[in-house]
């Protein structure tokens, strides 16, 4: 195969969401201490319990060390050089009605393909739009409220639904879980909260669209989704950021809780700015995502398409506590140029007859480095537990790499754990075969990559699936000579 | 007018001369067979026509519809109507026939400045063609060539050819590795694809296929040159006497 052209400027040109919205912002100076956390909590008019929770997390974090066990490499992060709060509104006074939102913000989301006006919005999708540290608007709230569904920004939930927040926040990812989760617990600024009452099948897709705009800031959002008994919700997450020369930190926490008979389906299309072809700039995406199948026969599915970020470090996991619970992780991770991804999942089988499936598709091009890291743990009490894992890697070119680190810990004799892995390379012969049928090399790569990922892509809701295919195509530009 | 005109063609592979002064003219609608022993340059001829890397013309000319062919990329040649049925079609896991053919078909349409065909109409178009070749519908959804038998791979090449309707089809040993029944199936397929606007180059070792296809001309390629041209009687003589008597002519 011809060497991929590493200096393909088309790559950086092709990041369609790299623009900056020029808007005045209320940004607190860089640096982190207890005073900053107090200020942040005050700006958000939080109840006392929240400030105490943050402080405890902060103190815990101070005693922790940044982890370096993964395969990703990056220069050390100066946590005093980041601004922990940036809002397009003064005093965190998010407008109550959409008509009061700054037209520049609405235009930003429209340009990203996410119109916030309910009249224009995608039929059947409710959106919470998070801009830097705050939620700008949440659509279709009223319609959802009629069913008893709470769908709002985390800031609003802390104030208006504090009993639910107190009960569930940190119950899946405790504040001291890991370095980045502890940092998030101390300084999280916004995110999405969602509660589906018992027996309710949420009639529309719920989604959050995260946008980082301000420079030199970090985004630390926190999402909490609770599906009460026998309810169902499908949730989508999308992310973009402007094209900048400096790296920016995104350290989110997502917690999912599924009660008895409930089902949560969580899909992510992650397209943070990946940096340019030389590896300058891009988002460090260090995220903790975990769901707990708390009740019997509950189900949690993670589907992710990771095409962006300079570094992706995340392991959406499922704790299978309830009897007969089901967890699923389906992932496509693409690394091109100098992108690095260390991603995978943990399936923790605690309850009897719990099942999990893992399907990971890693694609490496350019100098990309792609690692699948997964843990399947079956505890002593999890009789009849079953897991099937499949990890496939696809390589384009000679300079990229793919690694698979499957960890399996089984403490129960009656369980069944299977692991399959394959690595393949797109061959010159395959490309030529497609060219002889009339496809360009780019079309051929795109066809083969889409074929490689289709089992995962078809799990996504229609609009997202189309978007994901486009993103794969764009992010593969310049990967064939 | 000649659809293909090859003049004094010299081709090297990794600096090794393989074709050494080959001349060939092919008219619209004609079917020519190219026979020859192993290593005579048959596949090199096919590969230079479709623009495969590592094959370099060192002298001569190839004109397709009167225009220089070699300035065009492989995909442009394909869109302009040149089709190669590969001797050993490669496997493409995860991609099925429908997906490849739809992309390819619409790339051809775009080249011909025709609107792309939508998914539904294309499915109907495809089903008509699978029927013509006696293939079942689920054939279309199998990953390309993955786990196909030798005969299935060849029939799949013919299906693709039927869908893309080339003006010049090059069939590189479409008869290799087939038993008698499969050979008859493939020969019937080739006959079904004959058309007064479509020219074909049949590259083969054996006259068996030719007995069922009846080419307009039979050429013998030895040592990188065409050393004899005739009709079916030439193929019959090769069957009886082998290439020995021609090697002397070539030398």
XYZ file of C-alpha atoms in Angstrom:
732
model
C 0.000 0.000 0.000
C 1.214 3.477 -0.758
C 2.348 5.394 2.313
C -0.481 7.587 3.585
C 0.168 11.231 3.015
C 0.683 12.508 6.539
C 0.757 16.146 5.465
C -2.666 16.174 3.970
C -3.970 19.595 4.782
C -7.405 18.552 3.586
C -7.819 16.812 6.919
C -7.764 19.945 9.030
C -9.898 21.683 6.424
C -12.463 18.990 6.640
C -13.412 19.494 10.299
C -16.728 21.172 9.576
C -17.424 22.386 13.104
C -14.210 24.258 13.781
C -15.688 27.763 13.843
C -15.772 30.018 16.904
C -18.847 31.922 18.047
C -17.902 35.448 18.997
C -19.963 36.138 22.064
C -19.226 37.898 25.356
C -18.735 35.370 28.111
C -18.620 35.296 31.859
C -15.390 33.346 32.329
C -13.675 33.006 35.677
C -9.867 33.295 35.672
C -7.757 30.175 35.288
C -6.872 28.291 38.432
C -8.428 25.920 40.924
C -8.834 26.224 44.683
C -11.672 26.059 47.200
C -12.535 29.675 46.435
C -13.144 28.818 42.779
C -15.488 26.010 43.747
C -17.409 28.272 46.122
C -17.686 30.886 43.368
C -18.884 28.336 40.855
C -21.457 26.926 43.240
C -22.658 30.435 44.105
C -22.993 31.390 40.438
C -25.196 28.386 39.990
C -27.219 29.229 43.113
C -26.767 25.714 44.406
C -28.168 24.361 47.666
C -25.689 23.783 50.469
C -25.489 19.991 50.028
C -24.090 20.432 46.549
C -21.280 22.693 47.688
C -20.369 20.233 50.444
C -20.359 17.392 47.908
C -18.057 19.352 45.616
C -15.702 20.274 48.461
C -15.381 16.682 49.618
C -14.591 15.622 46.039
C -12.041 18.406 45.672
C -10.228 17.422 48.857
C -10.198 13.828 47.736
C -8.887 14.832 44.296
C -5.994 16.764 45.841
C -4.648 13.522 47.238
C -4.947 11.671 43.909
C -2.482 11.243 41.065
C -3.284 11.570 37.365
C -3.435 8.005 36.031
C -0.991 6.898 33.352
C -1.762 3.211 32.922
C -3.403 3.614 29.524
C -1.588 3.540 26.201
C -2.173 7.235 25.473
C 0.723 9.709 25.650
C 0.413 13.442 26.235
C 2.351 16.253 27.919
C 1.347 16.844 31.538
C -1.729 18.960 32.119
C -1.432 22.090 34.254
C -4.706 22.116 36.159
C -4.033 25.644 37.399
C -3.930 26.886 33.823
C -7.523 26.003 32.986
C -10.605 28.105 33.491
C -13.248 26.003 35.182
C -16.231 28.061 34.227
C -17.289 29.948 31.144
C -20.844 30.993 30.434
C -22.378 32.946 27.570
C -24.758 34.480 30.140
C -24.033 36.863 33.000
C -24.552 35.272 36.443
C -25.622 31.963 34.955
C -29.029 33.427 34.229
C -30.006 31.151 31.408
C -32.960 32.621 29.527
C -36.252 31.083 30.488
C -37.805 31.249 27.029
C -36.138 30.439 23.760
C -37.044 33.889 22.422
C -34.731 35.420 25.044
C -31.695 33.397 23.954
C -28.967 35.402 22.207
C -29.548 34.900 18.451
C -25.812 34.211 18.048
C -26.170 31.134 20.221
C -29.209 29.922 18.320
C -27.309 30.510 15.083
C -24.383 28.456 16.417
C -26.576 25.458 17.003
C -28.331 25.888 13.704
C -24.953 25.899 11.977
C -24.167 22.665 13.788
C -27.383 21.212 12.416
C -29.241 21.311 15.749
C -32.023 23.899 15.449
C -33.321 24.636 18.949
C -36.623 26.065 17.881
C -39.158 23.316 18.566
C -40.895 24.180 15.333
C -37.740 23.513 13.313
C -36.268 20.763 15.416
C -35.961 17.162 14.333
C -39.248 15.436 14.841
C -39.065 13.136 17.802
C -35.852 14.448 19.325
C -35.683 16.638 22.434
C -32.401 18.510 22.867
C -30.509 19.934 25.834
C -27.877 22.246 24.343
C -24.784 22.770 26.484
C -22.464 25.626 25.503
C -19.148 25.652 27.392
C -20.166 25.382 31.029
C -23.920 25.926 30.851
C -27.085 24.626 29.323
C -28.459 27.098 26.770
C -31.837 25.617 26.154
C -33.799 22.438 26.565
C -36.516 21.691 24.049
C -39.816 19.789 24.350
C -39.714 20.020 28.151
C -43.413 20.679 28.500
C -44.524 17.783 26.393
C -42.262 15.467 28.354
C -43.402 16.878 31.693
C -46.963 15.818 30.903
C -45.723 12.227 31.110
C -43.871 12.952 34.343
C -40.520 12.868 32.564
C -37.953 15.275 33.928
C -35.566 16.429 31.207
C -33.527 19.501 32.097
C -30.071 20.841 32.655
C -28.147 19.486 35.629
C -28.035 22.991 37.153
C -31.796 23.201 37.096
C -32.123 19.675 38.493
C -29.842 20.518 41.424
C -32.164 23.417 42.293
C -35.589 22.068 41.316
C -35.283 18.305 41.809
C -32.752 18.202 44.611
C -34.255 15.115 46.278
C -33.712 13.018 43.148
C -30.250 14.476 42.609
C -29.201 13.814 46.214
C -30.459 10.266 45.992
C -28.776 9.285 42.737
C -25.834 11.611 42.004
C -22.568 9.766 42.522
C -24.330 6.501 43.276
C -22.811 4.844 40.190
C -19.625 6.869 39.801
C -18.670 7.950 43.342
C -16.825 11.282 43.628
C -13.559 9.509 44.455
C -13.876 6.876 41.700
C -10.880 8.038 39.699
C -8.783 11.148 39.200
C -10.866 12.689 36.424
C -14.187 11.698 38.002
C -13.094 13.368 41.255
C -12.091 16.525 39.366
C -15.445 16.477 37.606
C -17.336 16.046 40.893
C -15.543 19.109 42.285
C -16.019 21.441 39.336
C -18.786 20.060 37.090
C -20.628 22.960 35.583
C -23.619 21.577 33.724
C -24.946 18.615 31.852
C -28.229 16.857 31.479
C -30.556 15.326 33.993
C -33.268 12.963 33.076
C -35.770 10.936 35.059
C -38.291 8.570 33.509
C -41.081 7.588 35.903
C -42.229 3.973 36.352
C -43.926 2.392 33.361
C -43.276 5.308 30.987
C -41.916 4.649 27.539
C -40.287 7.944 26.601
C -41.942 8.891 23.284
C -38.996 10.778 21.821
C -35.243 10.536 21.659
C -33.627 12.646 24.373
C -30.330 14.230 23.492
C -27.608 16.538 24.658
C -25.447 18.483 22.290
C -22.170 19.572 23.866
C -20.299 22.492 22.371
C -16.986 23.823 23.641
C -16.512 27.397 22.413
C -14.306 29.433 24.749
C -10.524 29.033 24.613
C -8.427 27.864 27.582
C -11.415 26.424 29.350
C -12.239 22.901 30.307
C -15.638 21.351 29.934
C -16.730 19.259 32.866
C -20.282 18.179 32.355
C -22.201 15.666 34.312
C -25.116 13.663 33.052
C -27.448 11.588 35.164
C -30.193 9.407 33.725
C -32.583 7.410 35.847
C -35.033 4.993 34.283
C -37.483 3.931 36.950
C -39.239 0.533 36.939
C -40.332 -0.765 33.541
C -39.576 2.491 31.751
C -37.657 3.026 28.552
C -35.505 5.832 27.252
C -33.216 6.283 24.267
C -30.628 8.980 24.692
C -28.207 10.566 22.212
C -25.107 12.612 22.799
C -23.231 14.736 20.248
C -20.102 16.827 20.687
C -18.086 19.402 18.706
C -15.514 22.099 19.412
C -13.712 24.876 17.488
C -10.408 24.269 15.797
C -7.655 25.601 18.105
C -3.899 25.134 18.359
C -3.952 24.345 22.084
C -5.289 21.205 23.647
C -8.439 21.481 25.709
C -9.634 19.183 28.451
C -13.048 17.585 28.495
C -13.608 15.452 31.583
C -17.215 14.363 31.808
C -19.063 11.904 33.985
C -22.176 10.073 32.860
C -24.197 7.921 35.239
C -27.082 5.707 34.181
C -29.418 3.888 36.524
C -31.905 1.317 35.307
C -34.401 0.011 37.836
C -36.346 -3.245 37.575
C -37.413 -4.023 34.026
C -36.180 -0.648 32.739
C -34.093 -0.061 29.646
C -31.664 2.718 28.759
C -30.090 2.986 25.365
C -27.291 5.559 25.258
C -25.691 6.554 21.954
C -22.765 8.869 21.414
C -21.385 10.382 18.266
C -18.213 12.048 19.476
C -16.685 14.518 17.061
C -14.581 16.825 19.219
C -11.896 18.650 17.250
C -9.222 15.986 16.662
C -6.235 18.313 16.134
C -4.551 18.963 12.813
C -2.600 16.533 10.643
C 0.581 17.199 12.665
C -1.137 16.525 15.973
C -1.430 20.188 17.053
C -4.464 21.033 19.140
C -7.518 18.894 19.710
C -9.561 17.857 22.695
C -8.398 15.545 25.456
C -11.525 13.519 26.044
C -11.136 11.846 29.446
C -14.536 10.568 30.363
C -16.065 8.248 32.935
C -19.301 6.635 31.798
C -20.960 3.939 33.804
C -24.412 2.464 34.055
C -25.909 0.306 36.721
C -28.566 -2.274 36.001
C -29.861 -1.936 39.527
C -33.115 -3.825 39.131
C -33.886 -7.313 37.873
C -34.237 -7.729 34.072
C -32.984 -4.189 33.468
C -31.014 -3.376 30.351
C -28.346 -0.809 29.483
C -26.787 -0.390 26.034
C -23.901 1.875 25.167
C -23.357 2.601 21.488
C -20.521 4.925 20.625
C -18.937 6.267 17.477
C -15.697 7.993 18.400
C -14.222 9.893 15.486
C -12.950 13.083 17.121
C -10.616 14.233 19.937
C -6.829 14.218 20.001
C -7.053 11.656 22.794
C -10.016 9.546 23.800
C -9.843 7.772 27.116
C -13.160 6.234 28.099
C -14.721 2.957 29.102
C -18.522 3.066 29.186
C -19.310 0.276 31.602
C -22.248 -1.626 33.009
C -22.616 -2.944 36.543
C -25.031 -5.874 36.214
C -26.515 -6.033 39.681
C -30.103 -7.122 39.079
C -30.941 -10.705 38.259
C -31.214 -11.366 34.522
C -29.878 -7.905 33.700
C -28.364 -7.238 30.276
C -25.491 -4.943 29.318
C -24.216 -4.111 25.879
C -21.312 -2.090 24.533
C -21.035 -1.435 20.804
C -18.231 0.808 19.694
C -16.586 2.229 16.611
C -13.389 4.181 17.274
C -11.474 5.816 14.463
C -8.006 7.310 14.840
C -6.333 9.099 11.939
C -3.209 11.300 11.750
C -1.905 11.564 15.351
C -5.112 10.749 17.202
C -4.978 8.317 20.096
C -7.814 6.285 21.517
C -7.789 3.982 24.502
C -11.361 2.883 24.858
C -13.414 -0.125 25.781
C -15.741 -1.194 28.534
C -16.188 -2.987 31.803
C -18.950 -5.509 32.332
C -19.279 -6.357 36.005
C -21.549 -9.360 36.529
C -22.936 -9.409 40.062
C -26.482 -10.770 39.652
C -27.497 -14.243 38.555
C -28.085 -14.965 34.878
C -26.750 -11.617 33.790
C -25.705 -11.289 30.155
C -23.420 -8.905 28.369
C -22.149 -8.433 24.843
C -19.207 -6.373 23.670
C -18.566 -5.482 20.054
C -15.648 -3.178 19.396
C -14.523 -1.986 15.982
C -11.258 -0.041 15.940
C -9.994 1.687 12.803
C -6.487 3.115 12.620
C -5.120 5.263 9.818
C -2.174 7.675 9.459
C -0.173 7.593 12.701
C -3.281 6.778 14.718
C -3.022 4.598 17.784
C -6.130 2.659 18.729
C -6.464 0.450 21.789
C -9.376 -1.624 22.991
C -9.205 -2.202 26.726
C -11.936 -4.180 28.376
C -12.715 -6.005 31.566
C -15.283 -8.750 31.987
C -15.634 -9.574 35.647
C -17.918 -12.303 36.935
C -18.365 -12.287 40.696
C -18.868 -15.432 42.771
C -22.632 -14.943 43.066
C -23.252 -14.448 39.357
C -24.340 -17.973 38.481
C -25.277 -18.466 34.862
C -23.575 -15.234 33.778
C -22.666 -14.987 30.108
C -20.488 -12.664 28.092
C -19.533 -12.566 24.470
C -16.837 -10.134 23.355
C -15.664 -9.440 19.865
C -12.898 -6.959 19.082
C -12.018 -6.255 15.493
C -9.285 -3.924 14.291
C -8.843 -2.528 10.826
C -5.587 -0.911 9.740
C -5.000 1.519 6.882
C -1.385 2.131 6.011
C 1.875 1.217 7.689
C 2.343 3.816 10.434
C -0.747 3.189 12.547
C -1.295 0.682 15.314
C -4.055 -1.291 17.001
C -3.923 -3.054 20.341
C -6.372 -5.227 22.227
C -6.205 -5.656 25.995
C -9.014 -7.933 27.123
C -9.056 -8.669 30.856
C -11.240 -11.487 32.101
C -11.828 -12.309 35.764
C -14.231 -15.131 36.502
C -15.080 -16.257 40.024
C -18.121 -18.374 39.190
C -17.870 -21.845 37.642
C -21.240 -21.827 35.888
C -20.552 -18.714 33.833
C -19.567 -18.601 30.196
C -17.198 -15.991 28.822
C -16.154 -15.863 25.180
C -13.690 -13.582 23.481
C -12.912 -13.251 19.782
C -10.531 -10.828 18.154
C -9.434 -10.124 14.589
C -7.029 -7.700 12.966
C -7.112 -6.955 9.268
C -5.666 -4.457 6.893
C -7.354 -2.858 3.901
C -5.282 -4.353 1.120
C -4.181 -2.741 -2.101
C -5.939 -5.608 -3.856
C -9.280 -4.748 -2.242
C -8.915 -1.084 -3.180
C -8.009 -1.964 -6.735
C -10.938 -4.344 -7.046
C -13.301 -1.502 -6.085
C -11.529 0.946 -8.392
C -11.949 -1.505 -11.264
C -15.671 -1.382 -10.580
C -15.615 2.421 -10.847
C -15.068 3.653 -7.278
C -12.398 6.174 -6.349
C -9.911 5.091 -3.681
C -11.680 7.294 -1.127
C -15.041 5.736 -1.987
C -13.481 2.298 -1.718
C -12.025 2.991 1.746
C -15.295 4.448 2.889
C -17.244 1.430 1.602
C -14.922 -1.038 3.303
C -14.846 0.914 6.581
C -18.624 1.229 6.597
C -18.919 -2.482 5.980
C -16.526 -3.121 8.842
C -18.609 -0.977 11.228
C -22.125 -1.659 10.047
C -23.117 -3.945 12.905
C -22.500 -1.035 15.258
C -23.810 1.763 13.033
C -27.153 0.090 12.568
C -27.720 0.259 16.338
C -27.835 4.036 16.103
C -31.074 5.947 15.518
C -31.509 6.810 11.826
C -30.317 10.451 11.831
C -27.297 9.579 13.926
C -26.406 6.659 11.750
C -26.320 8.872 8.656
C -24.278 11.461 10.557
C -21.858 8.809 11.800
C -21.248 7.479 8.294
C -20.502 10.997 7.059
C -18.127 11.612 9.943
C -16.210 8.429 9.261
C -15.865 9.480 5.654
C -14.672 12.999 6.507
C -12.256 11.791 9.155
C -10.729 9.274 6.781
C -9.890 11.914 4.198
C -6.223 11.853 3.346
C -5.771 8.343 4.702
C -5.091 6.763 1.294
C -2.441 7.755 -1.190
C -14.255 1.589 -35.703
C -11.947 -0.290 -33.399
C -12.962 -0.082 -29.768
C -9.466 -1.141 -28.764
C -6.258 -0.644 -30.684
C -2.980 -1.891 -29.243
C 0.196 -1.012 -31.138
C 3.674 -2.388 -30.505
C 2.972 -2.708 -26.795
C 5.940 -3.229 -24.484
C 5.201 -3.689 -20.777
C 7.553 -4.302 -17.875
C 6.739 -5.554 -14.416
C 9.341 -4.556 -11.828
C 11.731 -3.723 -14.683
C 11.311 -7.138 -16.225
C 10.006 -6.964 -19.821
C 6.916 -9.157 -20.196
C 5.076 -7.883 -23.279
C 7.442 -7.254 -26.188
C 5.694 -5.748 -29.175
C 2.078 -6.820 -29.023
C -0.393 -5.640 -31.688
C -4.122 -6.179 -31.418
C -7.287 -4.574 -32.786
C -10.736 -5.305 -31.448
C -13.923 -4.143 -33.157
C -17.213 -3.355 -31.477
C -19.140 -6.532 -30.703
C -16.208 -8.853 -31.407
C -15.045 -11.586 -29.072
C -11.365 -12.451 -29.223
C -9.644 -15.243 -27.342
C -6.077 -14.898 -26.185
C -4.425 -18.222 -25.496
C -0.949 -19.020 -24.405
C 1.154 -20.994 -21.952
C 1.906 -19.863 -18.386
C 4.106 -16.789 -18.187
C 3.462 -15.703 -21.760
C 2.044 -12.327 -20.614
C -1.729 -12.940 -20.777
C -2.515 -11.518 -17.354
C -0.047 -8.670 -17.894
C -2.124 -7.637 -20.887
C -5.276 -7.631 -18.752
C -3.576 -5.687 -15.947
C -2.104 -2.957 -18.135
C -5.511 -2.390 -19.696
C -7.178 -1.758 -16.315
C -4.321 0.287 -14.863
C -3.016 -1.909 -12.110
C 0.061 -0.546 -10.291
C 3.487 -2.120 -10.979
C 2.692 -2.578 -14.704
C 4.515 -0.041 -16.843
C 4.339 0.557 -20.573
C 7.853 1.147 -21.896
C 6.884 1.552 -25.578
C 3.847 1.467 -27.829
C 0.293 2.765 -27.476
C -3.132 1.666 -26.304
C -6.131 3.468 -27.762
C -9.634 2.993 -26.393
C -12.298 4.521 -28.635
C -9.369 6.166 -30.418
C -8.047 7.873 -27.267
C -4.974 7.251 -25.163
C -6.092 4.893 -22.441
C -3.113 4.955 -20.107
C -3.524 8.597 -19.054
C -6.700 7.612 -17.242
C -7.004 6.362 -13.654
C -8.263 2.811 -13.064
C -11.678 4.080 -11.923
C -12.043 6.342 -14.972
C -11.351 3.395 -17.243
C -13.962 1.370 -15.383
C -16.539 4.146 -15.665
C -15.721 4.495 -19.358
C -16.815 0.908 -19.828
C -13.794 -1.328 -19.283
C -14.471 -4.296 -17.038
C -12.088 -6.951 -15.803
C -13.410 -10.257 -14.545
C -10.571 -11.080 -12.157
C -8.810 -14.409 -12.238
C -8.755 -14.484 -8.410
C -11.364 -12.016 -7.130
C -10.398 -10.673 -3.699
C -12.589 -11.120 -0.605
C -14.056 -7.981 0.966
C -15.507 -8.917 4.367
C -18.392 -6.776 5.634
C -19.330 -5.387 2.219
C -22.021 -7.151 0.214
C -22.691 -7.202 -3.522
C -25.579 -4.746 -3.301
C -23.447 -2.159 -1.516
C -20.519 -2.398 -3.921
C -22.671 -2.595 -7.029
C -24.854 0.350 -6.038
C -21.804 2.579 -5.518
C -20.218 1.306 -8.716
C -23.394 1.549 -10.784
C -24.045 5.128 -9.675
C -20.404 6.069 -10.294
C -20.950 4.870 -13.874
C -24.226 6.805 -14.139
C -22.596 9.968 -12.848
C -19.806 9.576 -15.389
C -22.428 9.234 -18.121
C -24.165 12.345 -16.714
C -27.226 10.357 -15.773
C -29.066 10.795 -12.472
C -28.190 8.280 -9.748
C -30.624 5.409 -9.303
C -32.364 5.250 -5.923
C -32.061 2.227 -3.669
C -35.482 0.752 -4.503
C -35.179 0.955 -8.292
C -31.666 -0.388 -8.091
C -32.836 -3.439 -6.122
C -35.356 -4.259 -8.861
C -32.698 -3.730 -11.517
C -30.379 -6.093 -9.633
C -32.997 -8.778 -9.078
C -33.703 -8.944 -12.814
C -30.037 -9.644 -13.406
C -29.549 -12.221 -10.677
C -32.501 -14.078 -12.202
C -30.886 -13.987 -15.641
C -27.853 -15.766 -14.231
C -29.991 -18.176 -12.229
C -28.735 -16.830 -8.891
C -30.848 -16.506 -5.764
C -31.592 -13.130 -4.158
C -29.675 -13.894 -0.976
C -26.582 -14.073 -3.177
C -26.700 -10.273 -3.258
C -26.333 -9.971 0.507
C -23.335 -12.224 0.917
C -20.082 -10.423 1.690
C -18.142 -10.096 -1.557
C -16.381 -13.335 -2.440
C -16.099 -14.356 1.222
C -16.258 -18.135 1.433
C -17.250 -18.405 -2.248
C -16.211 -21.534 -4.154
C -14.139 -21.096 -7.322
C -17.257 -21.378 -9.484
C -19.231 -18.953 -7.313
C -16.494 -16.352 -7.560
C -16.545 -16.557 -11.359
C -20.320 -16.293 -11.495
C -20.160 -13.307 -9.174
C -17.796 -11.611 -11.619
C -20.290 -12.264 -14.388
C -23.108 -10.825 -12.287
C -21.121 -7.635 -11.731
C -20.445 -7.463 -15.449
C -24.125 -7.888 -16.233
C -24.975 -5.036 -13.870
C -22.292 -2.629 -15.073
C -22.833 -3.369 -18.790
C -19.290 -2.725 -19.998
C -18.318 -1.986 -23.609
C -15.060 -3.867 -23.243
C -14.976 -6.909 -20.994
C -11.718 -8.673 -20.229
C -12.256 -12.131 -18.794
C -9.025 -13.319 -17.227
C -9.126 -17.119 -17.033
C -12.814 -17.137 -16.240
C -12.587 -20.912 -16.837
C -9.746 -21.689 -14.422
C -10.417 -24.047 -11.545
C -13.902 -25.034 -12.733
C -15.345 -28.506 -13.152
C -17.243 -29.351 -16.351
C -20.672 -28.328 -15.003
C -19.437 -25.049 -13.602
C -17.627 -24.395 -16.864
C -20.875 -24.834 -18.794
C -22.642 -22.442 -16.402
C -19.937 -19.858 -16.894
C -19.906 -20.350 -20.678
C -23.676 -19.846 -20.752
C -23.198 -16.709 -18.684
C -20.597 -15.393 -21.103
C -22.851 -16.141 -24.070
C -25.728 -14.329 -22.379
C -23.480 -11.297 -22.031
C -22.588 -11.160 -25.730
C -23.971 -8.083 -27.334
C -23.366 -6.358 -30.638
C -22.106 -3.292 -28.751
C -19.909 -5.214 -26.342
C -16.419 -6.473 -27.137
C -14.703 -9.166 -25.138
C -11.207 -10.434 -24.582
C -11.227 -13.998 -23.297
C -7.943 -14.947 -21.729
C -7.615 -18.686 -21.339
C -5.309 -21.688 -21.271
C -7.818 -24.143 -22.593
C -9.965 -24.469 -25.689
C -12.816 -26.053 -23.712
C -14.453 -22.698 -22.966
C -13.996 -21.566 -26.563
C -15.869 -24.601 -27.873
C -18.923 -23.271 -26.067
C -18.398 -19.548 -26.662
C -17.179 -19.498 -30.308
C -14.930 -16.424 -30.430
C -14.549 -14.409 -33.617
C -10.779 -14.726 -33.449
C -8.219 -16.762 -31.544
C -4.767 -15.298 -30.847
C -1.799 -17.125 -29.417
C 0.474 -15.171 -27.074
C 3.954 -16.527 -26.532
C 6.976 -14.674 -25.189
C 5.119 -11.363 -25.033
C 3.990 -11.321 -28.680
C 1.027 -12.618 -30.642
C 2.550 -15.388 -32.719
C -0.550 -16.693 -34.437
C -4.093 -15.556 -35.169
C -6.893 -17.653 -36.558
C -10.352 -19.039 -35.842
C -11.566 -22.004 -33.828
C -9.375 -24.332 -35.912
C -6.354 -22.774 -34.186
C -7.770 -23.555 -30.759
C -8.493 -27.109 -31.870
C -4.934 -27.573 -33.104
C -3.598 -26.286 -29.746
C -5.779 -28.823 -27.977
C -4.273 -31.587 -30.087
C -0.658 -30.493 -30.373
C 0.017 -28.096 -27.487
C 2.078 -24.910 -27.878
C 5.359 -26.604 -28.891
C 5.018 -26.077 -32.644
C 4.317 -22.366 -32.068
C 7.197 -21.860 -29.652
C 9.501 -22.602 -32.557
C 7.725 -19.927 -34.594
C 8.094 -17.482 -31.710
C 11.782 -18.156 -31.190
